Amino acid sequence: MNHLITFLKSKKGMLGVIFLVTLMQVFGILLVPFFVAQIINVGIMEKDIDTILWIGLEMLAAAGITALISLWSSYLCADLASLTGKHMRELIFDKTQFLSISEFNQFGTASMITRATGDITIIQQTMIMITQLILPTPLIAVAAVVMTGMVSMELVYIPLAAMVIFMILILVLFKKASPVSRTIQARVDRVNRIVRESVVGVRVIRAFDNTSYEQKRSDDTFVAYADNVIHLNRIFAMFNPMVWAIMGITMVAVVWFGGYLVLQATTQIGSIMAVMQYTVIILMFLMMSAMVIVMVPRMIACLERISEVLDTAPEIADDREAEASPSVKGSKLIVFNDVSFSYQGAEEPVLRNLSFCCEAGKTTAIIGGTGSGKSTIAALMLRLYDIQEGQILVAGNDIRRMTQHDLRESISYVPQKAFLFSGTIAENLRTGKPDATDADLRQAVKIAQAEAFITTLEAGYQSPVAQGGSNFSGGQKQRLCIARALVKKHPFIFLMTAFQHSIIKPMRRCEVN
C-alpha cells in the first residue's frame, strides 16, 4: 500500500484535476432533477409552452456537457490507472534483478507472473472504478440531501434513512466478502503454476502416459478456484435483491409522504419528482460503490502481495564501498580461495574449502557427476548466491567488493539449458552487446558453427525466434547461445555443458596474488 500511496503523492496535480472534474460531473448530474422540477412546477402546472421548451433546452445542454465531462473524467481515471500499472510493473521488474535465486524461488515463477500481471491488472481496474464511482458518491450524497432539504425538510429524512440502511448492508457485505476476496489471488497462483507445468511438461506427461493424473490435478485446482468465485458471487446474489427492495421501499415512502404534502399544499408535484430522482441517484451510486467496495479487499490483497516482493531486502547487495571499475591484477582471471558454500536448509555444504584458479589464455574444465557442484560454482561466480566462507577473486578483485553490474558485465555465459528470448536471431545475439556490428555477429556465428543453418533461413539473422527458442532444435539453440556469449567479447566465458563424469578431477591450488 505504501508504494501506491507514494506514487499517488507524485501525481497530486492529476488527482486534483480528477477531483475537480468529478465535482463538475456531480453538479451536472444533479442539475437534471432540478430542471425536471422546474418544467413541472413552472411549465406544466402553468401551461407555459415557451417555459417548457426553454427549460428543456437548458436540460439538454446540461446533459450534453455532463456527458462530455464524464468522458473526460473516464479518460483521466484510465490514464492514472495505466500509469499506476506501469509504475508497479517497473518496480517489480527492477526488484527481480536484485533478488538472489533463493529469494526468487521463495515466490516461485508462477506467483511472480501473477503478481506482475493479474494482480496489477486488478489494482488498475479497481482504481478506475474507485475514481469513477466511489469518489463522486459522497459528493452526490451530500449535495442531493442538501437539495432535498431545500425542497422539503419533511422528506429529507427518507433518503437519510435509506442511506443509513444501505451503509449497514454494505458493511455486512464487506465483512462477508473480504475473506473470500483475499484468498482468490492465492488460488490464481496455483492455477497458473499447474497450467504452466502442464504446458511446459507436456512431453514428459505424454512420455509417462500420466495424462489422467495431471488432468485430475488440474481439475481439482480449477474446482477450488471456481468454488471460491462462486461463493463470492452468491454473496452478490443476495445483495442485489436487497438493494432493489430498499430502493423500492424508499420510492414508496417518498411518493406516500410527498403526496400527503402535496395535498396539504405545502409542496409542489415537481419538487416531489425532484426528490424522487435525487433519492434514486443517491441509491444508484451507493449500489455501484458497494459493488466496487467488495473489490477493495482483493485490491488490498494484491497490493500486499506486490509489497512482499518490493519490501524483500536482497541478501546479495553491492557493498557501499564497491569499486565501480576494478583494475586487473596479475594473470589469474578467477581465483577460488578456500570457498565453502551450502544451500539454505541443506545439512551438508555443496562446496568445502574449494581452491583453484583460472589463468589468462588457458582453458579450465570442471568435470564431475550430478550434484558435485559444477553449476554451483558458476552461480557463485556470477554471484547469484553469496559464499559463506572463503574468497572469490576476479582479476584480483574480491567479487563482493565489485558492483554486480561490473562483475556480470565482464562475464560471458552459456547456460546448460539453452534459452533464447522471443524476437530475432540478431536481437538475441546482441543481448550482451547491443552495439555489436553485423561483422561481429557473423564472426561469432562462424566460431559457434551456427552459420550453416542461419544461412538456410529466408530472413537470415532477422529470422524470428519463438518464446524460449522453441522453433529451433536443441543443438541450434545451443550454438546460438554460444555465439551470443562470443559476441559479448569479455575476458572469460562460462560454458555449462551436459557432459557428466563420475569423478571430480583434482584442481591445482593456487596462491592469491
Coordinates of C-alpha atoms in Angstrom, one line a residue:
M1 CA 0.0 0.0 0.0
N2 CA 2.9 2.4 0.8
H3 CA 4.2 2.1 -2.7
L4 CA 0.9 3.0 -4.2
I5 CA 0.5 6.0 -1.8
T6 CA 4.0 7.2 -2.7
F7 CA 3.2 7.0 -6.4
L8 CA -0.2 8.8 -6.0
K9 CA 1.6 11.6 -4.0
S10 CA 3.8 12.2 -7.0
K11 CA 0.6 12.7 -9.1
K12 CA -1.1 15.3 -6.9
G13 CA -1.8 17.6 -9.8
M14 CA -3.5 14.8 -11.8
L15 CA -5.5 13.8 -8.7
G16 CA -6.6 17.4 -8.2
V17 CA -7.8 17.7 -11.8
I18 CA -9.8 14.4 -11.4
F19 CA -11.4 15.7 -8.2
L20 CA -12.3 19.0 -9.9
V21 CA -13.8 17.2 -13.0
T22 CA -15.7 14.8 -10.7
L23 CA -17.2 17.9 -8.9
M24 CA -18.3 19.3 -12.2
Q25 CA -19.8 15.9 -13.2
V26 CA -21.7 15.7 -9.9
F27 CA -23.1 19.2 -10.4
G28 CA -24.2 18.3 -13.9
I29 CA -25.9 15.1 -12.7
L30 CA -27.9 16.9 -10.0
L31 CA -29.0 19.7 -12.4
V32 CA -31.3 17.3 -14.4
P33 CA -33.7 16.7 -11.5
F34 CA -33.7 20.5 -10.8
F35 CA -34.8 21.2 -14.4
V36 CA -37.4 18.4 -14.2
A37 CA -38.9 20.1 -11.2
Q38 CA -38.9 23.5 -12.9
I39 CA -40.6 22.0 -16.0
I40 CA -43.4 20.5 -13.9
N41 CA -43.9 23.4 -11.4
V42 CA -43.5 26.3 -13.8
G43 CA -44.2 25.0 -17.3
I44 CA -46.7 22.1 -17.0
M45 CA -48.7 23.4 -14.0
E46 CA -48.9 26.9 -15.6
K47 CA -49.3 25.5 -19.1
D48 CA -46.4 27.7 -20.4
I49 CA -45.1 26.0 -23.5
D50 CA -42.3 28.5 -24.0
T51 CA -41.0 27.9 -20.5
I52 CA -41.2 24.1 -21.1
L53 CA -39.2 24.4 -24.3
W54 CA -36.6 26.8 -22.8
I55 CA -36.0 24.7 -19.7
G56 CA -35.9 21.6 -21.9
L57 CA -33.1 23.1 -24.0
E58 CA -31.3 24.0 -20.8
M59 CA -31.7 20.5 -19.5
L60 CA -30.5 19.1 -22.8
A61 CA -27.4 21.3 -22.8
A62 CA -26.7 20.3 -19.2
A63 CA -26.9 16.6 -20.0
G64 CA -24.7 17.1 -23.1
I65 CA -22.0 19.0 -21.2
T66 CA -22.2 16.5 -18.3
A67 CA -21.7 13.6 -20.8
L68 CA -18.5 15.3 -22.2
I69 CA -17.2 15.9 -18.7
S70 CA -17.9 12.2 -17.9
L71 CA -15.8 11.2 -20.9
W72 CA -13.0 13.5 -19.8
S73 CA -13.2 12.0 -16.3
S74 CA -13.1 8.5 -17.6
Y75 CA -10.0 9.3 -19.7
L76 CA -8.2 10.8 -16.7
C77 CA -9.1 7.9 -14.5
A78 CA -7.9 5.3 -17.1
D79 CA -4.7 7.3 -17.6
L80 CA -4.0 7.4 -13.9
A81 CA -4.7 3.6 -13.6
S82 CA -2.4 2.9 -16.6
L83 CA 0.4 5.0 -15.1
T84 CA 0.0 3.2 -11.8
G85 CA 0.2 -0.2 -13.5
K86 CA 3.3 0.9 -15.5
H87 CA 5.0 2.1 -12.3
M88 CA 4.2 -1.1 -10.3
R89 CA 5.5 -3.3 -13.1
E90 CA 8.7 -1.3 -13.4
L91 CA 9.2 -1.6 -9.7
I92 CA 8.7 -5.4 -9.7
F93 CA 11.0 -5.9 -12.8
D94 CA 13.7 -3.8 -11.2
K95 CA 13.4 -5.7 -7.9
T96 CA 13.6 -9.1 -9.5
Q97 CA 17.0 -8.1 -11.0
F98 CA 18.4 -7.8 -7.5
L99 CA 16.8 -10.8 -5.8
S100 CA 19.0 -13.8 -5.3
I101 CA 18.0 -17.1 -6.8
S102 CA 16.8 -18.5 -3.4
E103 CA 14.7 -15.4 -2.8
F104 CA 13.2 -15.6 -6.2
N105 CA 12.4 -19.3 -5.7
Q106 CA 10.6 -18.4 -2.4
F107 CA 7.9 -16.6 -4.5
G108 CA 8.0 -19.0 -7.5
T109 CA 7.8 -18.2 -11.2
A110 CA 4.1 -18.7 -11.5
S111 CA 3.4 -16.4 -8.5
M112 CA 5.8 -13.7 -9.8
I113 CA 4.0 -13.8 -13.2
T114 CA 0.6 -13.5 -11.4
R115 CA 1.8 -10.6 -9.3
A116 CA 3.3 -8.7 -12.3
T117 CA 0.2 -9.2 -14.5
G118 CA -3.1 -10.3 -12.9
D119 CA -2.5 -8.6 -9.5
I120 CA -1.6 -5.2 -11.1
T121 CA -4.5 -5.5 -13.6
I122 CA -6.9 -5.9 -10.6
I123 CA -5.3 -2.8 -9.0
Q124 CA -5.8 -0.8 -12.2
Q125 CA -9.4 -1.9 -12.7
T126 CA -10.3 -1.2 -9.1
M127 CA -8.6 2.3 -9.2
I128 CA -10.7 3.2 -12.3
M129 CA -13.9 2.2 -10.5
I130 CA -12.9 3.9 -7.3
T131 CA -12.2 7.2 -9.0
Q132 CA -15.3 7.0 -11.2
L133 CA -17.9 5.5 -8.8
I134 CA -16.8 5.8 -5.2
L135 CA -15.2 9.3 -5.4
P136 CA -18.5 11.0 -6.7
T137 CA -20.7 9.1 -4.2
P138 CA -20.1 11.2 -1.1
L139 CA -20.3 14.4 -3.1
I140 CA -23.6 13.4 -4.7
A141 CA -25.0 12.2 -1.3
V142 CA -24.3 15.4 0.4
A143 CA -25.4 17.6 -2.4
A144 CA -28.6 15.6 -3.0
V145 CA -29.5 15.6 0.7
V146 CA -29.0 19.4 0.8
M147 CA -31.1 20.0 -2.3
T148 CA -33.8 17.7 -0.9
G149 CA -33.8 19.7 2.3
M150 CA -34.2 22.9 0.3
V151 CA -37.3 21.4 -1.3
S152 CA -38.8 19.8 1.8
M153 CA -37.3 19.3 5.2
E154 CA -40.0 16.7 6.0
L155 CA -38.8 14.5 3.1
V156 CA -35.1 14.8 3.8
Y157 CA -35.3 12.0 6.4
I158 CA -36.4 9.4 3.9
P159 CA -33.1 9.4 1.8
L160 CA -31.1 9.8 5.0
A161 CA -32.7 6.7 6.5
A162 CA -32.2 4.8 3.2
M163 CA -28.5 5.8 3.2
V164 CA -28.1 4.5 6.8
I165 CA -29.7 1.2 6.0
F166 CA -27.7 0.9 2.8
M167 CA -24.4 1.6 4.7
I168 CA -25.2 -1.1 7.2
L169 CA -25.9 -3.5 4.3
I170 CA -22.6 -2.6 2.7
L171 CA -20.7 -3.1 6.0
V172 CA -22.2 -6.6 6.3
L173 CA -21.4 -7.4 2.7
F174 CA -17.8 -6.1 3.1
K175 CA -17.3 -8.2 6.2
K176 CA -18.5 -11.4 4.4
A177 CA -16.7 -10.8 1.1
S178 CA -13.3 -9.7 2.4
P179 CA -12.0 -13.2 3.5
V180 CA -13.2 -14.7 0.2
S181 CA -11.6 -12.0 -1.9
R182 CA -8.3 -12.3 -0.2
T183 CA -8.0 -16.0 -1.0
I184 CA -8.8 -15.7 -4.7
Q185 CA -5.3 -14.5 -5.8
A186 CA -3.6 -17.3 -3.9
R187 CA -5.7 -19.8 -5.9
V188 CA -4.9 -17.9 -9.1
D189 CA -1.2 -18.5 -8.3
R190 CA -1.9 -22.3 -8.1
V191 CA -3.9 -22.3 -11.3
N192 CA -1.1 -20.5 -13.1
R193 CA 1.5 -22.9 -11.7
I194 CA -0.5 -26.0 -12.7
V195 CA -1.2 -24.7 -16.2
R196 CA 2.4 -23.7 -16.7
E197 CA 3.7 -27.2 -15.6
S198 CA 1.1 -28.9 -17.8
V199 CA 2.2 -26.9 -20.9
V200 CA 5.9 -26.9 -20.3
G201 CA 6.0 -30.6 -19.3
V202 CA 3.6 -31.9 -21.9
R203 CA 6.3 -34.1 -23.5
V204 CA 7.1 -35.7 -20.1
I205 CA 3.4 -36.2 -19.3
R206 CA 2.8 -38.0 -22.6
A207 CA 6.0 -40.0 -22.4
F208 CA 5.0 -41.4 -19.0
D209 CA 1.3 -41.7 -20.0
N210 CA 0.4 -39.6 -17.0
T211 CA -2.4 -37.6 -18.6
S212 CA -5.1 -38.9 -16.2
Y213 CA -3.2 -37.9 -13.1
E214 CA -2.4 -34.4 -14.5
Q215 CA -6.0 -33.9 -15.6
K216 CA -7.3 -34.8 -12.1
R217 CA -4.7 -32.5 -10.5
S218 CA -5.7 -29.7 -12.9
D219 CA -9.4 -30.3 -12.3
D220 CA -9.0 -30.2 -8.5
T221 CA -7.2 -26.8 -8.8
F222 CA -9.8 -25.3 -11.2
V223 CA -12.6 -26.5 -9.0
A224 CA -11.1 -25.0 -5.9
Y225 CA -10.7 -21.6 -7.7
A226 CA -14.3 -21.9 -9.1
D227 CA -15.7 -22.6 -5.7
N228 CA -14.1 -19.5 -4.3
V229 CA -15.5 -17.3 -7.1
I230 CA -19.0 -18.9 -6.8
H231 CA -19.0 -18.2 -3.1
L232 CA -18.3 -14.6 -3.8
N233 CA -21.0 -14.4 -6.5
R234 CA -23.5 -15.9 -4.1
I235 CA -22.8 -13.0 -1.7
F236 CA -23.5 -10.6 -4.5
A237 CA -26.6 -12.5 -5.5
M238 CA -28.1 -11.9 -2.0
F239 CA -27.0 -8.2 -2.2
N240 CA -28.9 -7.2 -5.4
P241 CA -32.5 -8.1 -4.4
M242 CA -31.9 -6.4 -1.0
V243 CA -30.7 -3.3 -2.7
W244 CA -33.7 -3.1 -5.1
A245 CA -36.0 -3.8 -2.1
I246 CA -34.6 -0.8 -0.2
M247 CA -34.9 1.3 -3.3
G248 CA -38.5 0.3 -3.9
I249 CA -39.5 0.9 -0.3
T250 CA -37.8 4.3 -0.4
M251 CA -39.6 5.3 -3.5
V252 CA -42.9 4.3 -2.0
A253 CA -42.1 6.3 1.1
V254 CA -41.3 9.4 -1.0
V255 CA -44.5 9.2 -3.0
W256 CA -46.6 8.4 0.0
F257 CA -45.4 11.3 2.2
G258 CA -44.8 13.5 -0.7
G259 CA -48.3 13.0 -1.9
Y260 CA -49.6 13.9 1.5
L261 CA -47.5 17.2 1.5
V262 CA -48.9 18.0 -2.0
L263 CA -52.5 17.5 -0.7
Q264 CA -51.6 19.8 2.2
A265 CA -50.4 22.4 -0.4
T266 CA -47.0 22.6 1.3
T267 CA -45.0 21.1 -1.6
Q268 CA -45.4 21.1 -5.4
I269 CA -45.6 18.0 -7.5
G270 CA -42.4 18.9 -9.4
S271 CA -40.5 19.1 -6.1
I272 CA -41.6 15.6 -5.2
M273 CA -40.4 14.3 -8.6
A274 CA -37.0 16.0 -8.0
V275 CA -36.8 14.4 -4.5
M276 CA -37.5 11.0 -6.0
Q277 CA -34.8 11.5 -8.6
Y278 CA -32.3 12.7 -6.0
T279 CA -33.1 9.6 -3.9
V280 CA -32.7 7.3 -6.9
I281 CA -29.3 8.9 -7.9
I282 CA -28.1 8.5 -4.3
L283 CA -29.1 4.9 -4.0
M284 CA -27.7 4.0 -7.5
F285 CA -24.3 5.5 -6.7
L286 CA -24.3 3.8 -3.3
M287 CA -25.2 0.5 -5.0
M288 CA -22.4 0.9 -7.6
S289 CA -20.0 1.9 -4.8
A290 CA -20.9 -1.2 -2.9
M291 CA -20.0 -3.4 -5.9
V292 CA -16.6 -1.6 -6.0
I293 CA -16.0 -1.7 -2.3
V294 CA -16.3 -5.5 -2.4
M295 CA -13.3 -5.5 -4.8
V296 CA -11.2 -3.3 -2.5
P297 CA -10.2 -6.2 -0.2
R298 CA -9.0 -8.1 -3.3
M299 CA -7.1 -5.0 -4.4
I300 CA -5.5 -4.7 -0.9
A301 CA -4.5 -8.3 -1.1
C302 CA -2.9 -7.7 -4.5
L303 CA -1.0 -4.7 -3.1
E304 CA 0.2 -6.8 -0.1
R305 CA 1.4 -9.5 -2.5
I306 CA 3.3 -6.9 -4.6
S307 CA 4.7 -5.3 -1.4
E308 CA 6.0 -8.7 -0.3
V309 CA 8.3 -8.6 -3.4
L310 CA 9.2 -5.0 -3.2
D311 CA 9.9 -5.0 0.5
T312 CA 12.2 -8.0 0.4
A313 CA 15.7 -6.9 1.3
P314 CA 18.1 -8.6 -1.2
E315 CA 20.5 -10.9 0.6
I316 CA 23.0 -10.1 -2.2
A317 CA 23.7 -6.3 -2.3
D318 CA 26.5 -4.2 -3.6
D319 CA 29.0 -3.0 -1.0
R320 CA 28.7 0.7 -0.3
E321 CA 32.5 1.0 -1.0
A322 CA 32.3 -1.3 -4.0
E323 CA 34.8 -0.5 -6.7
A324 CA 33.0 0.8 -9.8
S325 CA 35.8 0.0 -12.2
P326 CA 38.1 -2.7 -10.7
S327 CA 41.6 -3.0 -12.2
V328 CA 43.2 -6.2 -13.4
K329 CA 45.9 -7.5 -11.1
G330 CA 48.1 -10.4 -12.2
S331 CA 47.4 -13.1 -14.8
K332 CA 44.9 -15.1 -12.7
L333 CA 41.5 -14.1 -14.0
I334 CA 39.5 -16.2 -11.5
V335 CA 40.6 -17.5 -8.1
F336 CA 38.6 -19.6 -5.6
N337 CA 40.4 -19.5 -2.3
D338 CA 39.1 -21.9 0.4
V339 CA 35.5 -21.4 -0.7
S340 CA 32.7 -23.1 1.2
F341 CA 29.0 -22.9 0.4
S342 CA 25.8 -24.7 1.4
Y343 CA 22.3 -24.1 0.2
Q344 CA 19.7 -22.8 2.7
G345 CA 18.3 -25.7 4.7
A346 CA 20.9 -28.2 3.4
E347 CA 22.6 -30.5 6.0
E348 CA 25.9 -30.7 4.2
P349 CA 27.8 -28.0 2.2
V350 CA 28.0 -28.4 -1.6
L351 CA 31.5 -27.0 -1.6
R352 CA 34.0 -27.2 1.2
N353 CA 37.4 -25.4 1.2
L354 CA 37.5 -25.3 -2.6
S355 CA 40.6 -23.6 -4.1
F356 CA 41.5 -23.3 -7.8
C357 CA 42.5 -20.7 -10.3
C358 CA 41.7 -20.0 -14.0
E359 CA 44.6 -18.3 -15.7
A360 CA 44.5 -15.9 -18.7
G361 CA 44.9 -17.6 -22.0
K362 CA 44.1 -21.1 -20.7
T363 CA 41.0 -23.3 -20.5
T364 CA 39.9 -24.7 -17.2
A365 CA 37.5 -27.7 -17.2
I366 CA 35.5 -28.6 -14.1
I367 CA 34.2 -32.2 -14.6
G368 CA 32.0 -34.1 -12.1
G369 CA 28.9 -36.2 -11.6
T370 CA 25.4 -35.0 -11.0
G371 CA 25.3 -32.9 -7.8
S372 CA 29.0 -32.4 -7.5
G373 CA 28.7 -28.6 -7.6
K374 CA 29.6 -27.6 -11.1
S375 CA 26.5 -25.4 -11.6
T376 CA 27.0 -24.1 -8.1
I377 CA 30.5 -22.8 -9.0
A378 CA 29.1 -20.9 -12.0
A379 CA 26.3 -19.5 -9.8
L380 CA 28.8 -18.3 -7.2
M381 CA 31.0 -16.9 -9.9
L382 CA 28.1 -14.8 -11.2
R383 CA 27.2 -14.0 -7.5
L384 CA 23.7 -15.4 -7.8
Y385 CA 24.5 -16.7 -4.3
D386 CA 26.9 -15.5 -1.7
I387 CA 29.5 -17.8 -0.3
Q388 CA 29.7 -18.5 3.5
E389 CA 33.4 -18.8 3.8
G390 CA 36.5 -18.1 1.7
Q391 CA 37.1 -15.6 -1.1
I392 CA 36.4 -15.4 -4.9
L393 CA 38.6 -13.1 -6.9
V394 CA 38.1 -11.8 -10.4
A395 CA 41.1 -10.1 -11.9
G396 CA 42.5 -9.7 -8.4
N397 CA 39.3 -8.2 -7.0
D398 CA 37.0 -9.7 -4.4
I399 CA 33.6 -10.1 -6.2
R400 CA 31.9 -8.8 -3.0
R401 CA 33.8 -5.6 -3.4
M402 CA 32.7 -5.2 -7.0
T403 CA 29.3 -3.9 -8.2
Q404 CA 27.1 -6.7 -9.5
H405 CA 26.8 -4.8 -12.8
D406 CA 30.6 -4.7 -13.3
L407 CA 31.0 -8.3 -12.3
R408 CA 28.4 -9.7 -14.7
E409 CA 29.4 -7.2 -17.4
S410 CA 32.8 -8.9 -17.5
I411 CA 31.4 -12.4 -17.9
S412 CA 30.0 -14.2 -20.9
Y413 CA 27.8 -17.1 -20.0
V414 CA 26.4 -20.1 -21.9
P415 CA 23.7 -21.9 -19.8
Q416 CA 23.5 -25.7 -19.7
K417 CA 19.8 -25.4 -20.8
A418 CA 19.9 -23.2 -23.9
F419 CA 17.5 -20.3 -23.6
L420 CA 16.6 -17.7 -26.2
F421 CA 14.4 -14.7 -26.0
S422 CA 11.5 -14.0 -28.3
G423 CA 12.5 -11.6 -31.1
T424 CA 15.0 -12.2 -33.9
I425 CA 18.3 -14.1 -34.1
A426 CA 20.2 -10.8 -34.4
E427 CA 18.5 -9.4 -31.3
N428 CA 19.4 -12.5 -29.3
L429 CA 23.0 -12.3 -30.4
R430 CA 23.2 -8.7 -29.3
T431 CA 21.8 -9.5 -25.8
G432 CA 25.1 -8.8 -24.1
K433 CA 26.4 -6.1 -26.6
P434 CA 23.6 -4.0 -28.2
D435 CA 26.1 -2.1 -30.3
A436 CA 27.7 -5.2 -31.9
T437 CA 28.1 -4.8 -35.7
D438 CA 26.9 -7.3 -38.3
A439 CA 30.5 -8.3 -38.8
D440 CA 30.8 -9.2 -35.0
L441 CA 27.7 -11.3 -35.3
R442 CA 29.0 -13.2 -38.4
Q443 CA 32.3 -13.9 -36.7
A444 CA 30.7 -15.2 -33.5
V445 CA 28.2 -17.4 -35.5
K446 CA 31.0 -18.8 -37.6
I447 CA 33.1 -19.8 -34.5
A448 CA 29.9 -21.3 -32.9
Q449 CA 29.3 -23.3 -36.1
A450 CA 25.8 -21.8 -36.4
E451 CA 26.4 -20.2 -39.8
A452 CA 25.3 -23.3 -41.8
F453 CA 21.7 -23.3 -40.5
I454 CA 21.3 -19.5 -40.3
T455 CA 22.1 -19.1 -44.0
T456 CA 19.4 -21.5 -44.9
L457 CA 16.7 -19.3 -43.3
E458 CA 14.9 -17.0 -45.6
A459 CA 15.3 -13.9 -43.3
G460 CA 18.8 -14.9 -42.1
Y461 CA 19.8 -13.0 -39.0
Q462 CA 16.3 -11.3 -38.9
S463 CA 14.6 -14.7 -38.7
P464 CA 12.0 -14.8 -35.8
V465 CA 12.8 -16.6 -32.6
A466 CA 9.8 -18.0 -30.7
Q467 CA 9.5 -17.9 -26.9
G468 CA 12.3 -19.9 -25.5
G469 CA 13.6 -20.6 -29.0
S470 CA 11.0 -23.4 -29.4
N471 CA 11.2 -23.1 -33.3
F472 CA 14.8 -24.3 -33.2
S473 CA 16.3 -27.7 -32.3
G474 CA 18.3 -28.2 -29.1
G475 CA 21.6 -28.1 -31.0
Q476 CA 20.7 -25.0 -32.9
K477 CA 19.7 -23.2 -29.7
Q478 CA 23.0 -24.2 -28.0
R479 CA 25.0 -22.9 -30.9
L480 CA 23.1 -19.6 -30.8
C481 CA 23.8 -19.3 -27.1
I482 CA 27.5 -19.9 -27.7
A483 CA 27.5 -17.3 -30.4
R484 CA 25.7 -14.8 -28.1
A485 CA 28.4 -15.3 -25.5
L486 CA 31.2 -14.8 -28.1
V487 CA 29.6 -11.6 -29.4
K488 CA 30.0 -10.0 -25.9
K489 CA 33.8 -10.3 -26.1
H490 CA 34.7 -10.3 -22.5
P491 CA 37.7 -11.6 -20.6
F492 CA 36.2 -15.0 -19.7
I493 CA 33.4 -17.3 -20.8
F494 CA 31.5 -19.9 -18.8
L495 CA 30.2 -22.8 -20.8
M496 CA 27.9 -25.1 -19.0
T497 CA 27.6 -28.4 -20.9
A498 CA 25.6 -31.5 -20.2
F499 CA 28.7 -33.7 -20.1
Q500 CA 29.0 -35.6 -16.8
H501 CA 31.8 -37.7 -15.2
S502 CA 31.7 -39.8 -12.1
I503 CA 35.0 -38.4 -10.7
I504 CA 35.9 -34.8 -9.9
K505 CA 39.4 -34.3 -11.2
P506 CA 41.7 -32.6 -8.7
M507 CA 42.3 -29.0 -9.4
R508 CA 45.6 -27.2 -8.7
R509 CA 45.6 -25.0 -5.7
C510 CA 46.9 -21.5 -6.4
E511 CA 48.1 -18.7 -4.2
V512 CA 46.3 -15.4 -4.3
N513 CA 48.3 -12.5 -5.8

